Amino acid sequence: MWEAATAAVLRGEGPSPLSGPWRLMLLGDGSPTRHLRLLTGHPVAVRLVAMEPEPESPGSQPSQLPREVRELEPPLLRRQVWLDCGGQTLAWAESWWNQTEAEQHLRDRNLPIWLSLTQGRSELFREVDGLALVQSPWLEEGFAQQGPFWSRHYRFFRQGRELTVIREVFSPRLEQWLGPAPRQPLHLIS
């Protein structure tokens, strides 16, 4: 429905009517799974939907993939999960990995990525690259909520090298903790 300009997202500029808590959730470089735990008081349960090879031919990748996925070293693996807290589905997440990196870092497929990557206490850098409002019947069904939904995508880097690209879509149920969020195309602060 709407996508923010990458340059504005990299500068940390969010849509003007987006409240502070929503800006932190969508544009901040903290762990969303940790934020969900802190907001709800419940641990994050990961429901693995799929973890399978991504088609290798460039023409087979849908255009709706974040363009940063093309910067990862093939062959790629795509992981898709629902994130639940206290019996509520609060986020959908998908990530793309080099298959060797995935085998090394995602040994327990039911752990949130942040926990998998930080178990060895190695340093990571997160760069938020995209912000969007998205609409889809399967998301409405999964969240049991009407859309559109706020979405973002970002990359993790380790030692200056791109490790993974992650896209998250958030349920409107988060408004219980973050306040109301606009659900129409917006203009960024200039």
Tab-separated table of C-alpha atoms in Angstrom:
chain	number	residue	atom	x	y	z
A	1	MET	CA	0.000	0.000	0.000
A	2	TRP	CA	2.742	2.439	0.971
A	3	GLU	CA	6.499	2.282	1.364
A	4	ALA	CA	8.849	4.851	2.861
A	5	ALA	CA	11.842	6.048	0.887
A	6	THR	CA	14.949	4.072	1.901
A	7	ALA	CA	17.022	7.226	2.442
A	8	ALA	CA	14.449	8.575	4.917
A	9	VAL	CA	14.343	5.266	6.811
A	10	LEU	CA	18.141	5.134	7.020
A	11	ARG	CA	18.071	8.644	8.514
A	12	GLY	CA	15.536	7.415	11.095
A	13	GLU	CA	12.711	9.592	9.810
A	14	GLY	CA	9.294	8.147	10.408
A	15	PRO	CA	5.912	9.342	9.233
A	16	SER	CA	4.914	12.445	11.207
A	17	PRO	CA	1.649	11.049	12.686
A	18	LEU	CA	3.438	7.928	13.979
A	19	SER	CA	3.722	8.082	17.785
A	20	GLY	CA	7.032	7.830	19.626
A	21	PRO	CA	6.491	4.252	20.846
A	22	TRP	CA	5.637	3.097	17.303
A	23	ARG	CA	8.692	4.920	15.921
A	24	LEU	CA	10.914	3.091	18.413
A	25	MET	CA	9.342	-0.260	17.516
A	26	LEU	CA	9.578	0.255	13.754
A	27	LEU	CA	12.736	2.342	13.299
A	28	GLY	CA	14.762	1.493	16.406
A	29	ASP	CA	17.716	-0.849	16.250
A	30	GLY	CA	16.669	-2.887	19.286
A	31	SER	CA	15.382	-6.445	19.240
A	32	PRO	CA	11.651	-6.601	18.439
A	33	THR	CA	11.325	-9.972	20.175
A	34	ARG	CA	12.814	-8.445	23.317
A	35	HIS	CA	10.470	-5.450	22.941
A	36	LEU	CA	7.469	-7.796	22.632
A	37	ARG	CA	8.564	-9.600	25.809
A	38	LEU	CA	8.998	-6.315	27.681
A	39	LEU	CA	5.678	-4.872	26.475
A	40	THR	CA	3.528	-7.921	27.184
A	41	GLY	CA	5.312	-9.473	30.149
A	42	HIS	CA	5.167	-12.837	28.342
A	43	PRO	CA	7.942	-14.814	26.663
A	44	VAL	CA	7.930	-14.850	22.868
A	45	ALA	CA	6.881	-18.177	21.386
A	46	VAL	CA	8.076	-18.836	17.841
A	47	ARG	CA	5.769	-20.823	15.553
A	48	LEU	CA	7.897	-22.008	12.658
A	49	VAL	CA	5.924	-21.985	9.397
A	50	ALA	CA	8.710	-22.817	6.960
A	51	MET	CA	12.463	-22.994	6.676
A	52	GLU	CA	13.428	-23.980	3.165
A	53	PRO	CA	15.720	-23.116	0.268
A	54	GLU	CA	14.848	-19.968	-1.681
A	55	PRO	CA	14.830	-20.403	-5.476
A	56	GLU	CA	18.234	-19.463	-6.903
A	57	SER	CA	17.347	-17.961	-10.241
A	58	PRO	CA	16.988	-14.153	-10.013
A	59	GLY	CA	13.825	-14.233	-12.131
A	60	SER	CA	12.120	-16.561	-9.654
A	61	GLN	CA	12.342	-14.134	-6.725
A	62	PRO	CA	9.141	-12.146	-6.266
A	63	SER	CA	9.518	-8.401	-6.703
A	64	GLN	CA	8.069	-7.817	-3.229
A	65	LEU	CA	11.232	-9.185	-1.579
A	66	PRO	CA	13.417	-6.545	0.054
A	67	ARG	CA	16.063	-5.625	-2.527
A	68	GLU	CA	18.778	-6.204	0.099
A	69	VAL	CA	18.102	-9.976	-0.191
A	70	ARG	CA	19.992	-9.871	-3.523
A	71	GLU	CA	23.122	-8.844	-1.606
A	72	LEU	CA	23.260	-12.138	0.302
A	73	GLU	CA	25.555	-14.904	-0.932
A	74	PRO	CA	23.536	-17.780	-2.481
A	75	PRO	CA	22.340	-20.439	-1.982
A	76	LEU	CA	19.672	-18.857	0.227
A	77	LEU	CA	17.381	-20.212	2.902
A	78	ARG	CA	14.109	-18.499	3.875
A	79	ARG	CA	12.649	-18.836	7.381
A	80	GLN	CA	9.047	-17.795	8.154
A	81	VAL	CA	7.526	-17.585	11.650
A	82	TRP	CA	4.637	-16.205	13.676
A	83	LEU	CA	5.574	-14.605	17.015
A	84	ASP	CA	3.153	-15.089	19.911
A	85	CYS	CA	3.093	-13.617	23.408
A	86	GLY	CA	0.603	-14.709	26.059
A	87	GLY	CA	-1.572	-16.481	23.484
A	88	GLN	CA	-1.712	-13.463	21.116
A	89	THR	CA	-0.131	-13.449	17.671
A	90	LEU	CA	1.740	-10.135	17.551
A	91	ALA	CA	4.111	-10.426	14.576
A	92	TRP	CA	4.984	-12.266	11.389
A	93	ALA	CA	8.656	-12.490	10.498
A	94	GLU	CA	10.619	-13.885	7.620
A	95	SER	CA	14.336	-13.912	7.092
A	96	TRP	CA	16.729	-14.778	4.300
A	97	TRP	CA	20.110	-16.363	4.973
A	98	ASN	CA	23.022	-17.891	3.170
A	99	GLN	CA	22.365	-21.608	3.807
A	100	THR	CA	25.738	-22.187	5.498
A	101	GLU	CA	25.208	-19.179	7.800
A	102	ALA	CA	21.720	-20.439	8.666
A	103	GLU	CA	23.051	-23.859	9.636
A	104	GLN	CA	25.664	-22.198	11.844
A	105	HIS	CA	23.385	-19.637	13.546
A	106	LEU	CA	19.881	-21.169	13.601
A	107	ARG	CA	20.506	-24.490	15.298
A	108	ASP	CA	17.348	-24.237	17.440
A	109	ARG	CA	14.653	-23.271	14.931
A	110	ASN	CA	12.199	-22.381	17.704
A	111	LEU	CA	14.368	-19.648	19.221
A	112	PRO	CA	13.918	-16.028	18.194
A	113	ILE	CA	16.754	-14.994	15.849
A	114	TRP	CA	18.084	-12.427	18.318
A	115	LEU	CA	18.641	-15.146	20.946
A	116	SER	CA	20.261	-17.458	18.398
A	117	LEU	CA	22.666	-14.771	17.230
A	118	THR	CA	23.637	-13.412	20.648
A	119	GLN	CA	24.237	-16.682	22.494
A	120	GLY	CA	27.959	-16.410	21.760
A	121	ARG	CA	27.941	-12.717	22.767
A	122	SER	CA	29.293	-11.677	19.408
A	123	GLU	CA	28.689	-8.160	18.162
A	124	LEU	CA	26.007	-7.386	15.616
A	125	PHE	CA	24.976	-4.234	13.806
A	126	ARG	CA	21.336	-3.779	12.728
A	127	GLU	CA	20.373	-1.386	9.932
A	128	VAL	CA	16.670	-0.678	9.339
A	129	ASP	CA	16.266	-0.341	5.553
A	130	GLY	CA	12.531	-0.272	4.917
A	131	LEU	CA	9.186	0.752	6.406
A	132	ALA	CA	5.804	0.020	4.842
A	133	LEU	CA	2.086	-0.412	5.333
A	134	VAL	CA	1.037	-3.781	3.905
A	135	GLN	CA	-2.282	-5.469	3.249
A	136	SER	CA	-2.917	-9.175	2.739
A	137	PRO	CA	-5.796	-11.589	3.458
A	138	TRP	CA	-3.430	-14.239	4.866
A	139	LEU	CA	-2.013	-11.689	7.351
A	140	GLU	CA	-5.552	-10.709	8.399
A	141	GLU	CA	-6.308	-14.380	8.961
A	142	GLY	CA	-3.073	-14.991	10.903
A	143	PHE	CA	-3.520	-11.942	13.129
A	144	ALA	CA	-7.329	-12.296	13.336
A	145	GLN	CA	-7.289	-8.528	12.740
A	146	GLN	CA	-8.107	-6.297	9.818
A	147	GLY	CA	-5.203	-4.608	8.026
A	148	PRO	CA	-3.296	-2.758	6.859
A	149	PHE	CA	-0.279	-3.655	8.982
A	150	TRP	CA	3.001	-1.900	9.747
A	151	SER	CA	6.027	-3.684	8.348
A	152	ARG	CA	9.753	-3.094	8.362
A	153	HIS	CA	12.812	-4.854	7.062
A	154	TYR	CA	16.398	-4.674	8.211
A	155	ARG	CA	19.754	-6.363	7.959
A	156	PHE	CA	22.145	-7.746	10.526
A	157	PHE	CA	25.842	-7.254	9.897
A	158	ARG	CA	28.691	-9.019	11.666
A	159	GLN	CA	32.272	-7.778	11.178
A	160	GLY	CA	31.088	-5.492	8.356
A	161	ARG	CA	29.490	-8.354	6.396
A	162	GLU	CA	25.782	-8.782	5.739
A	163	LEU	CA	24.482	-11.772	7.716
A	164	THR	CA	20.713	-11.821	7.113
A	165	VAL	CA	17.746	-9.765	5.896
A	166	ILE	CA	14.663	-9.819	8.129
A	167	ARG	CA	11.161	-8.548	7.401
A	168	GLU	CA	8.605	-8.172	10.204
A	169	VAL	CA	4.909	-7.352	10.082
A	170	PHE	CA	3.205	-6.215	13.294
A	171	SER	CA	-0.323	-6.847	14.530
A	172	PRO	CA	-2.580	-3.903	15.394
A	173	ARG	CA	-2.946	-5.605	18.793
A	174	LEU	CA	0.283	-3.821	19.711
A	175	GLU	CA	-1.762	-0.624	19.951
A	176	GLN	CA	-2.748	-1.908	23.421
A	177	TRP	CA	0.812	-1.077	24.555
A	178	LEU	CA	2.055	1.408	21.933
A	179	GLY	CA	-1.049	3.522	21.372
A	180	PRO	CA	-2.921	4.018	18.098
A	181	ALA	CA	-1.076	3.817	14.786
A	182	PRO	CA	-2.239	5.357	11.506
A	183	ARG	CA	-3.343	2.844	8.890
A	184	GLN	CA	-3.280	4.870	5.714
A	185	PRO	CA	-0.528	5.996	3.338
A	186	LEU	CA	1.560	8.724	4.964
A	187	HIS	CA	4.116	11.379	4.203
A	188	LEU	CA	7.531	11.379	5.827
A	189	ILE	CA	8.853	14.322	7.779
A	190	SER	CA	10.924	16.450	5.403
